XYZ file of C-alpha atoms in Angstrom:
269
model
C 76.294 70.928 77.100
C 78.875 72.384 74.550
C 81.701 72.512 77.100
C 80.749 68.761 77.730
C 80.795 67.935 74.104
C 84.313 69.595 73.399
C 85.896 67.284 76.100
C 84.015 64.613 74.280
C 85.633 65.526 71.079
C 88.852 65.961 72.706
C 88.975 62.506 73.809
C 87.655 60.760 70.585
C 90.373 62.973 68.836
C 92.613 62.152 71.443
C 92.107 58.243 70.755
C 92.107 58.440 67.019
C 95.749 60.135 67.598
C 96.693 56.924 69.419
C 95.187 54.305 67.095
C 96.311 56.182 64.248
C 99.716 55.836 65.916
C 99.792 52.049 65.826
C 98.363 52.278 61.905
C 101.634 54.521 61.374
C 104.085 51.863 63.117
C 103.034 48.678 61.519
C 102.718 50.276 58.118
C 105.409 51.138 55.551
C 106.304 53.218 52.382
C 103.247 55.638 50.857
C 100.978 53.956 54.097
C 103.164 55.076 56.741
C 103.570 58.552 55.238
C 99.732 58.946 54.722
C 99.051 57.696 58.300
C 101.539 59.800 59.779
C 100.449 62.888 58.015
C 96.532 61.790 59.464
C 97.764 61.680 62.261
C 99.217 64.571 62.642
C 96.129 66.328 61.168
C 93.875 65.111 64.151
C 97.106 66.401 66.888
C 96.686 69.545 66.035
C 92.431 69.207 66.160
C 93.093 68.416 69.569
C 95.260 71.012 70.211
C 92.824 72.902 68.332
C 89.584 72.220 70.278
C 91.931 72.734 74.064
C 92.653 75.897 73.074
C 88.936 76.953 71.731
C 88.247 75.455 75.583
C 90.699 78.110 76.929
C 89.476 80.823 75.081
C 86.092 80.068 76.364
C 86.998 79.580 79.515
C 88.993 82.526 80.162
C 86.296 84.558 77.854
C 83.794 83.601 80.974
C 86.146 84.304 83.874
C 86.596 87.298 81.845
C 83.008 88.667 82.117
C 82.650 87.221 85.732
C 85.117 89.953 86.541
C 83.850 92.437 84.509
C 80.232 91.852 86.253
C 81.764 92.020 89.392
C 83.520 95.292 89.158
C 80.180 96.287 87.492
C 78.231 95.112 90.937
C 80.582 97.051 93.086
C 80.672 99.962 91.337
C 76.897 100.223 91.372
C 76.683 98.968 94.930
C 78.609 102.374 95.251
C 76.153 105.028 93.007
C 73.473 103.292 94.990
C 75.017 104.268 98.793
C 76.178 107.492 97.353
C 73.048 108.808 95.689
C 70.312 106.995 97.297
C 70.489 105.025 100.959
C 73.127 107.596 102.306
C 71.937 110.876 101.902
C 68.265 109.371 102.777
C 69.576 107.766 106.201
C 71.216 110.996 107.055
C 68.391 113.040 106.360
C 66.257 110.178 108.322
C 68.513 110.642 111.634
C 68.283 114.879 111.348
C 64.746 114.608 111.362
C 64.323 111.901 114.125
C 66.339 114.704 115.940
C 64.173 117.353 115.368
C 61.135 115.299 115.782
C 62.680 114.123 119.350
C 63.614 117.922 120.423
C 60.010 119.506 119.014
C 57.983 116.973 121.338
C 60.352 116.714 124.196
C 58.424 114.940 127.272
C 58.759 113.737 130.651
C 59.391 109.699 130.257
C 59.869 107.348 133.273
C 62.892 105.156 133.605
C 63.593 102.782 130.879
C 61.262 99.775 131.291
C 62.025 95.827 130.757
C 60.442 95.569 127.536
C 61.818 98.647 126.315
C 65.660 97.790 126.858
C 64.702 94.333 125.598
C 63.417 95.982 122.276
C 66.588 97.812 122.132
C 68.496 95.482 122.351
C 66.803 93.570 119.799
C 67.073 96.733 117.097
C 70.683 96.770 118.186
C 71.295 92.725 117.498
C 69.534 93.181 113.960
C 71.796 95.953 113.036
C 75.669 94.735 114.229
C 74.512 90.980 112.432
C 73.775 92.922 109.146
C 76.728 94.553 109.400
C 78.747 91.353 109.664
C 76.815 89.565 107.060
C 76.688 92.412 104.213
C 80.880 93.271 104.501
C 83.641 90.742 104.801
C 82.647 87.354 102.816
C 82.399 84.145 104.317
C 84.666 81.755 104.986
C 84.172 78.474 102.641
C 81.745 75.406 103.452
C 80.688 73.713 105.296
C 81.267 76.352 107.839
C 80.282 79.040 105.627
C 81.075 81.784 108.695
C 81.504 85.601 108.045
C 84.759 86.997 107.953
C 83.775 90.495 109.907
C 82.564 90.857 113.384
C 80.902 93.911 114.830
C 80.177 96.042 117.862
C 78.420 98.938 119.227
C 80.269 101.756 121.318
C 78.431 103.953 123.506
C 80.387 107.303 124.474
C 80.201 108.477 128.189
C 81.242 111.648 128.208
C 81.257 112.099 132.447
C 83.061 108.670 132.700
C 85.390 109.846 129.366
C 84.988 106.529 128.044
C 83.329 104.030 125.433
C 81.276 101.577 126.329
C 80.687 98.223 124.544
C 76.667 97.569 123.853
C 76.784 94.674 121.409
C 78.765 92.581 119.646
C 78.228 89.678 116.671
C 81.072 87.551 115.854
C 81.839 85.799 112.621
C 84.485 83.231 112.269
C 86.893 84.483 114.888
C 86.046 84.727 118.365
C 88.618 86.693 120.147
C 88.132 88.623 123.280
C 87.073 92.182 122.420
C 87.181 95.517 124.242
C 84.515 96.199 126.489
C 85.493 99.721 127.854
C 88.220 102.087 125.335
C 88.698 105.545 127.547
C 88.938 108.244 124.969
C 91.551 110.458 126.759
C 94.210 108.108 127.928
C 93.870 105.418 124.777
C 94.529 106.242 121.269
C 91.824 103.934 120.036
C 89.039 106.092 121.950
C 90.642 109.393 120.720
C 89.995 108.038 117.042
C 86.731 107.082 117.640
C 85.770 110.386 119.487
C 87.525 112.122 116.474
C 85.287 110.238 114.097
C 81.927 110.681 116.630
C 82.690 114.369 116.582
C 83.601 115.074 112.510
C 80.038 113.003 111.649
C 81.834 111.067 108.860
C 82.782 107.450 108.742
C 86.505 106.161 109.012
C 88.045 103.136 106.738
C 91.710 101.619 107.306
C 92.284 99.857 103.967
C 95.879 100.020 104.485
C 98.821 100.265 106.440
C 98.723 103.788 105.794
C 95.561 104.555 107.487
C 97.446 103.737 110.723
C 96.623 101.123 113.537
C 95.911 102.991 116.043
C 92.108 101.582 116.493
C 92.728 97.805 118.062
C 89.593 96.626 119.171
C 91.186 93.607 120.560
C 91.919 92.852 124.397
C 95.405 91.712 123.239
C 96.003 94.858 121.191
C 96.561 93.484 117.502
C 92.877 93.680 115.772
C 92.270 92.607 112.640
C 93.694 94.733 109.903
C 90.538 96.168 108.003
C 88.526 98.140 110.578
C 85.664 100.411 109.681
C 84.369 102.775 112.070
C 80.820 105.166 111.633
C 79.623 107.506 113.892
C 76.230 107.103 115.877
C 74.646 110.670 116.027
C 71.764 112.720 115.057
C 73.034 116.076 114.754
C 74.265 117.660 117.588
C 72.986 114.145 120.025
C 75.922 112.016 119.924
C 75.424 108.318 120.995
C 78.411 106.471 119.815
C 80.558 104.445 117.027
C 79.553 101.518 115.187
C 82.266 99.370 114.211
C 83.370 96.480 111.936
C 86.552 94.880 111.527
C 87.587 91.797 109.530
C 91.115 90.164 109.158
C 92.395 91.345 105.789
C 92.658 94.600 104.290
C 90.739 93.566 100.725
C 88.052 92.029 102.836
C 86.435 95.547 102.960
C 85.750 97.940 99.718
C 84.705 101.215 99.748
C 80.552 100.202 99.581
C 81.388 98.721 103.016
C 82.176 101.923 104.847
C 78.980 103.573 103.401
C 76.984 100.362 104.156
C 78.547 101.319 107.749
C 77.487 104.963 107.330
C 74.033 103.993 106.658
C 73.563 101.687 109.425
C 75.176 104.126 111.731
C 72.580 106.666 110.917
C 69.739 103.934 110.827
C 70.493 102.947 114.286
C 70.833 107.104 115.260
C 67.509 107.549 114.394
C 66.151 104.470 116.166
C 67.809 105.732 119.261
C 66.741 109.480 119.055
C 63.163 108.462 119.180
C 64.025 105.703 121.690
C 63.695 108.511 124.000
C 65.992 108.261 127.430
């Protein structure tokens, strides 16, 4: 209501300028002088009232950014004291639980890989709609896209399990060998350290191209899928920008990597 009565006042001031204008012109002597001088009063008001308008509006843009950086930051404290160190502890413990009441188990059934694959679904879609933004309306699309490696170590290479797209649908890897393909020797690096990998820049390298063509997108995040010593695989993310990724992103990542480890450990075989 107050920004819509300053434009208001803007444009009444703005029409006594131009009436006051006319008064100015078809007077003369002490008349012309006094409109002039009115008339140049109620200019500057307008000028006056655009630039209170400014301020306001840049005094709001102002604390938009300010409560954004605010968000992200404590998006961050949040990961880093709280949902990180609890998933990790989840997945060790979903190991131990696993090793202390090992059992025979027949082969996989239908409605277990079905419920699998469900679990697996619910995770790659959060990861692509809680990192990169969307694109704008109506399509209203997200930026990332995700997929689920798993690492066979007798066939010494990663396997595609899953996928969600967003916006883009190019063709993606299905199979990355890890000894003859620089892109599976990063993620086996990562698998094997435990700790999540972010390219933010062109500094961070490119050799991890999910891509058939070989280019990827530039942001790529990449968290390993173990608990402890039982490693499953690499959960990835990638989106087409660098800045469409922060920091909260790879530890969102992190979290859903162990999240998913733990599902899997007491999956059983």
């Amino acid at each position: 209501m107050k920004r819509i009565g300053l434009l208001l006042l803007s444009a009444l001031l703005g029409g006594g300028v131009f009436v006051l204008s006319i008064l100015a012109d078809d007077a003369e002597g002490v008349h012309k002088v006094r409109w002039t001088a009115l008339g140049t009063i109620v200019a500057c008001a307008v000028v006056a009232v655009a630039a209170y308008e400014n301020h306001r509006a840049e005094s709001a843009r102002r604390k938009t950014r300010e409560l954004a950086v605010k968000a992200v930051a404590d998006l961050a404290v949040t990961y880093n004291q709280a949902l990180l160190p609890v998933t990790r502890e989840l997945g060790g413990l979903a190991a131990e639980y696993a090793k202390a009441n090992q059992q025979t188990s027949p082969p996989v059934s239908g409605t277990q890989a079905a419920h699998r694959a469900v679990i697996l679904q619910v995770v790659l879609d959060g990861a692509v709609s809680l990192t990169a933004p969307s694109t704008p309306a109506p399509a209203n699309l997200p930026r990332a896209r995700s997929a689920f490696y798993t690492w066979d170590p007798v066939a010494n290479v990663f396997r595609r399990q899953g996928i969600a797209h967003g916006d883009r649908t190019t063709e993606i890897k299905s199979q990355i060998p890890w000894q003859s393909d620089a892109c599976g020797a990063k993620m086996l690096a990562i698998l094997q350290a435990g700790g999540p990998f972010w390219r933010e820049n062109e500094a961070d390298g490119d050799d991890i191209k999910l891509d058939v063509a070989g280019a990827g997108y530039k942001a790529v995040i990449v968290a390993p899928v173990r608990s402890r010593d039982v490693l499953f695989g690499v959960l990835t993310v990638d989106a087409p920008e660098y800045e469409d990724f922060t920091r909260p992103h790879r530890d969102l990542m992190a979290t859903l990597g162990h999240v998913l480890a733990a599902s899997l450990v007491l999956d059983g075989p």
